[in-house]
XYZ file of C-alpha atoms in Angstrom:
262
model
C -87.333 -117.434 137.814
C -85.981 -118.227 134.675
C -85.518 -115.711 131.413
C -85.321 -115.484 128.302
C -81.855 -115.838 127.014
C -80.694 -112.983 124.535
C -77.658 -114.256 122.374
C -77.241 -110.333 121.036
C -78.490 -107.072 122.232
C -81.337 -105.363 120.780
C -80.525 -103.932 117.233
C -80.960 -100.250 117.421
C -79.845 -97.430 114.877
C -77.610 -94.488 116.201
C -78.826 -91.539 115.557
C -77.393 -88.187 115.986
C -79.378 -85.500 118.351
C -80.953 -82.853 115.786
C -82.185 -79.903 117.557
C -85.810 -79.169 117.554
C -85.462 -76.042 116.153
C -83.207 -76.863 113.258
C -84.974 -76.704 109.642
C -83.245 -79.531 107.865
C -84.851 -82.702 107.424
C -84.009 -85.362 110.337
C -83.086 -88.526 107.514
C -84.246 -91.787 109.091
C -82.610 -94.960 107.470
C -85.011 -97.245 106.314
C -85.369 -100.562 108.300
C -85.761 -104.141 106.063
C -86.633 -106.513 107.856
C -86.116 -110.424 106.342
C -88.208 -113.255 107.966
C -86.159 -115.901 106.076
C -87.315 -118.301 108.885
C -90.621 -118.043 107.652
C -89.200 -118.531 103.552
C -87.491 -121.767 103.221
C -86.175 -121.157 99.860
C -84.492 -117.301 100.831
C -82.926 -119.359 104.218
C -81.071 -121.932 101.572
C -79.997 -119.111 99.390
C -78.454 -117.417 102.538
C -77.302 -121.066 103.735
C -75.832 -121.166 99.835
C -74.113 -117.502 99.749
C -72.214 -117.983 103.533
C -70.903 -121.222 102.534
C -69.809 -119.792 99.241
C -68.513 -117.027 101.566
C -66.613 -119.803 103.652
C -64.865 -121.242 100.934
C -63.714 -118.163 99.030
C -62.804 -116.269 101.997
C -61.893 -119.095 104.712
C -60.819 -121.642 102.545
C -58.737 -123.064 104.833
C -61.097 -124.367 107.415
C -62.081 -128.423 107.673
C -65.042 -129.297 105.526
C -67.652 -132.247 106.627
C -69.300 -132.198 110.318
C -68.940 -129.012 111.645
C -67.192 -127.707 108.148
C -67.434 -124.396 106.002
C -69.583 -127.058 104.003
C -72.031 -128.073 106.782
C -75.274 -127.020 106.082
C -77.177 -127.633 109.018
C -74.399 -125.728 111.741
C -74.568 -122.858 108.881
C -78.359 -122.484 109.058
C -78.112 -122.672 112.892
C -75.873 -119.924 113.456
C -77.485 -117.642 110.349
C -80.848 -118.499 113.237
C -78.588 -117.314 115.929
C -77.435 -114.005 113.981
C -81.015 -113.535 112.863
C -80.463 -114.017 109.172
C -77.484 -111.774 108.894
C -74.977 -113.925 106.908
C -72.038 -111.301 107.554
C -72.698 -111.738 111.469
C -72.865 -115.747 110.485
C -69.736 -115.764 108.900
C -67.650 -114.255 111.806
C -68.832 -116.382 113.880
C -69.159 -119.902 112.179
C -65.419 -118.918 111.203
C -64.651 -118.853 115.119
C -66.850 -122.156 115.439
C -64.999 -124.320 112.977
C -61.810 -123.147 113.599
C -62.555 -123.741 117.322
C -64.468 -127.338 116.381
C -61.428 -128.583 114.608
C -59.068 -127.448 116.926
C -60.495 -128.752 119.769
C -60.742 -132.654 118.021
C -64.557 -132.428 119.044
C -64.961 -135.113 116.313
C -62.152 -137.345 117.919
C -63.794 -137.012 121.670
C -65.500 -140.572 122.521
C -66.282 -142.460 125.795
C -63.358 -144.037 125.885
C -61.513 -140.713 125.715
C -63.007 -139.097 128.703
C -63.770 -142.646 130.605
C -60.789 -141.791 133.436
C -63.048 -138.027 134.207
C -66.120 -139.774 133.788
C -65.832 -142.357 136.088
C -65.761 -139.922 139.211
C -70.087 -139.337 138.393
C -69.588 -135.588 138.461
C -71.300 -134.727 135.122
C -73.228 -137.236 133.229
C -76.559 -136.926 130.483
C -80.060 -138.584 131.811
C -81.272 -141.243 130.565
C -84.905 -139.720 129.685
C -85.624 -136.283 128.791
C -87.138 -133.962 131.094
C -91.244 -132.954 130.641
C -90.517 -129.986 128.230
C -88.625 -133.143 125.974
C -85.281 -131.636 126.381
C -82.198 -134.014 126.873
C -80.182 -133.099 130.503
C -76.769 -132.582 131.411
C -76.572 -133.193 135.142
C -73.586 -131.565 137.208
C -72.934 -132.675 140.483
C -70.536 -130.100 142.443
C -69.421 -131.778 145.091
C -67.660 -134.453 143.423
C -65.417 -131.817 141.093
C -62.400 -131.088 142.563
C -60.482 -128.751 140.150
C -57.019 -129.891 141.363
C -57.860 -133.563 140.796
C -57.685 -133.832 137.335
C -56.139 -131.829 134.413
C -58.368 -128.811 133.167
C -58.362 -129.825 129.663
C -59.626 -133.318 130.340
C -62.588 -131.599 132.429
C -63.251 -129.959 129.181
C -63.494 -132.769 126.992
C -65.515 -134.300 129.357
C -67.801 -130.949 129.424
C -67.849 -131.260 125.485
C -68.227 -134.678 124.866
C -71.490 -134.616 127.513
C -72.879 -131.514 125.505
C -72.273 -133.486 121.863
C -73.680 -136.394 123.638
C -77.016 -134.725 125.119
C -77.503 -132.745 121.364
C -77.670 -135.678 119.676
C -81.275 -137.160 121.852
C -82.605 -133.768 120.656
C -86.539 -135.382 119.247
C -87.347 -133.859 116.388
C -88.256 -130.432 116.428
C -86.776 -129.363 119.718
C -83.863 -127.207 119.977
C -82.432 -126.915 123.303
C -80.872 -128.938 126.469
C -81.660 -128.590 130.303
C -78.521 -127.810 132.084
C -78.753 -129.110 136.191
C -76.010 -127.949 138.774
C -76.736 -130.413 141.955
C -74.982 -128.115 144.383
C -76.054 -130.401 147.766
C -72.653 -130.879 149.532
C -70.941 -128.025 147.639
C -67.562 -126.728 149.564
C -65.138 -123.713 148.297
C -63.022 -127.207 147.469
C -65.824 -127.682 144.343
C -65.513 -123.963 143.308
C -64.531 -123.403 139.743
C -65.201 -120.203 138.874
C -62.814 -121.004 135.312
C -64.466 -123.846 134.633
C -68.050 -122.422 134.937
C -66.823 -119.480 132.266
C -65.556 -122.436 129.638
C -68.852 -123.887 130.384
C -71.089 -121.024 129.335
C -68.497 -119.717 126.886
C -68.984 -123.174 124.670
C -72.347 -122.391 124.628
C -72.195 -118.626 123.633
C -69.621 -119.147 120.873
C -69.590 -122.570 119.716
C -73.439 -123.931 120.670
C -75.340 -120.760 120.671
C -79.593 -121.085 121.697
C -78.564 -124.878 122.677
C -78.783 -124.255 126.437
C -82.233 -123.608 126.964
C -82.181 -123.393 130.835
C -79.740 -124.087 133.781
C -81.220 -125.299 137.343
C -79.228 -124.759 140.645
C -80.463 -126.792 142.820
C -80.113 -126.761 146.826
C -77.157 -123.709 146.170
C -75.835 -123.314 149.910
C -74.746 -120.271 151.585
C -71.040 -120.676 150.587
C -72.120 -120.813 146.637
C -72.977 -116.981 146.953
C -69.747 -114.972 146.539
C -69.326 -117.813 143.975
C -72.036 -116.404 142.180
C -71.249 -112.856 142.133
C -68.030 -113.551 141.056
C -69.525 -115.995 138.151
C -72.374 -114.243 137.141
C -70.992 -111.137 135.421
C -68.388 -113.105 133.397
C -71.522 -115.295 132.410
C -72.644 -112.393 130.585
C -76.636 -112.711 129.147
C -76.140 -116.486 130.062
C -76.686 -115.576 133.615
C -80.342 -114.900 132.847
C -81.062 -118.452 132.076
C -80.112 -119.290 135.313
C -82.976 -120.408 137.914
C -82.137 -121.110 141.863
C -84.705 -123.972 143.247
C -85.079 -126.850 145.159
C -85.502 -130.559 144.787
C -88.945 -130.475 145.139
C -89.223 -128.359 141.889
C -86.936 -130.420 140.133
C -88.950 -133.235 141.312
C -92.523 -131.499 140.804
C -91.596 -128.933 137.709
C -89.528 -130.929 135.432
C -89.771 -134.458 135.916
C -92.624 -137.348 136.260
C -92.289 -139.729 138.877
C -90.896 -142.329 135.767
C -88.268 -140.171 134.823
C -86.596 -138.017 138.113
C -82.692 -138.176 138.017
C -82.160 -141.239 140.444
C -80.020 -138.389 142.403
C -83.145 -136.768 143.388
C -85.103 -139.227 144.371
C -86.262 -139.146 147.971
């Protein structure tokens, strides 16, 4: 089963152990507690003061789409940090400078058409019932050795860009489907799988909304336990299952990945 994916851990105060007998006064800090997501105006005043932050301390990052200057991947990670615009700052200034580094603005189809073309990781063409776009991995046709890693990565990129921009209105996150039918220690990627879920943790963060292996044979387990604890809190996401819940669970009859189709 599926959890809930947390980006941070809780936020607790340290406190030092005061003896029960002592006689001074135990000092607890106060907590204050901003719920800027529920006050438009104090979000764009925090949206305001990190990019003001941007510019004056990180002056020389890119402006324009994923810029010091874009508004909409500011308010997105100050969501992520929950409103902390110190917390934002670090890591929008690890975004952009990743973003631009990258060329995720220069990545098209014709620049990952040669990966493409082998059918190993493609968007769906409809959204799945929960109206979240897909990204649909299928294992058995990756063969690490084939191609160079970077070009798997653009590829891995250019599919995420791709499947963020059929986001409807109002929804947030993608489905994330590993078709592991057919899957040999030939398909095994353990450095690829860590990019993966590392573009989502540092440069994407509360995209991925869930990830579905489906039909994971026996030779996919020490995969997995090596995987899983460099997945970090990602691994929670994660949810083993068959076909038949892809089929039954996240799909109408119009709009099942032609892949799964019996």
């Amino acid at each position: 089963m599926a959890c809930c994916l947390r980006l941070r851990p809780p936020l607790y105060q340290h406190f030092n152990l005061v003896s029960i007998n002592s006689k001074k006064r135990i000092e607890v800090p106060e907590l204050s507690i901003r719920n800027c997501a529920a006050n438009p105006e104090n979000a764009h005043k925090l949206v305001l003061e990190v990019r003001e932050r941007l510019e004056k301390e990180h002056n020389y990052l890119p402006v324009g789409k994923y810029g010091r200057d874009d508004e909409e991947m500011i308010l997105w990670f100050l969501k992520d940090r929950k409103f902390s615009s110190g917390e934002a700052v670090s890591k929008l200034t690890k975004a952009i400078r990743w973003h631009h580094e990258f060329g995720v603005s220069e990545l098209s189809e014709e620049s990952v058409k040669h990966v493409a073309e082998t059918g190993k990781s493609y968007v769906h063409d409809y959204l799945d019932v929960y109206d979240r776009p897909v990204l649909i991995v299928e294992a058995s046709k990756h063969f690490p050795e084939e191609h160079e890693r970077r070009e798997d990565e653009k590829l891995c990129v250019f599919l995420i860009e791709k499947a963020l921009r059929k986001l409807p209105d109002g929804k947030e996150e993608i489905l994330g489907i590993f078709d592991l039918r057919g899957f040999g220690m030939q398909n095994a990627d353990i450095k690829f799988l860590t990019f993966l879920f590392d573009v989502f943790y540092y440069y994407y963060p509360r995209r991925l909304g869930e990830v579905l292996f489906v039909e994971a044979p026996f030779v996919f387990k020490p995969v997995w336990q090596l995987a899983k604890p460099l997945l970090k809190s990602y691994a929670s996401l994660v949810r083993f299952c068959s076909v038949k819940t892809v089929m039954e669970e996240y799909f109408t009859a119009d709009t099942i990945p032609s892949t799964f189709k019996e």
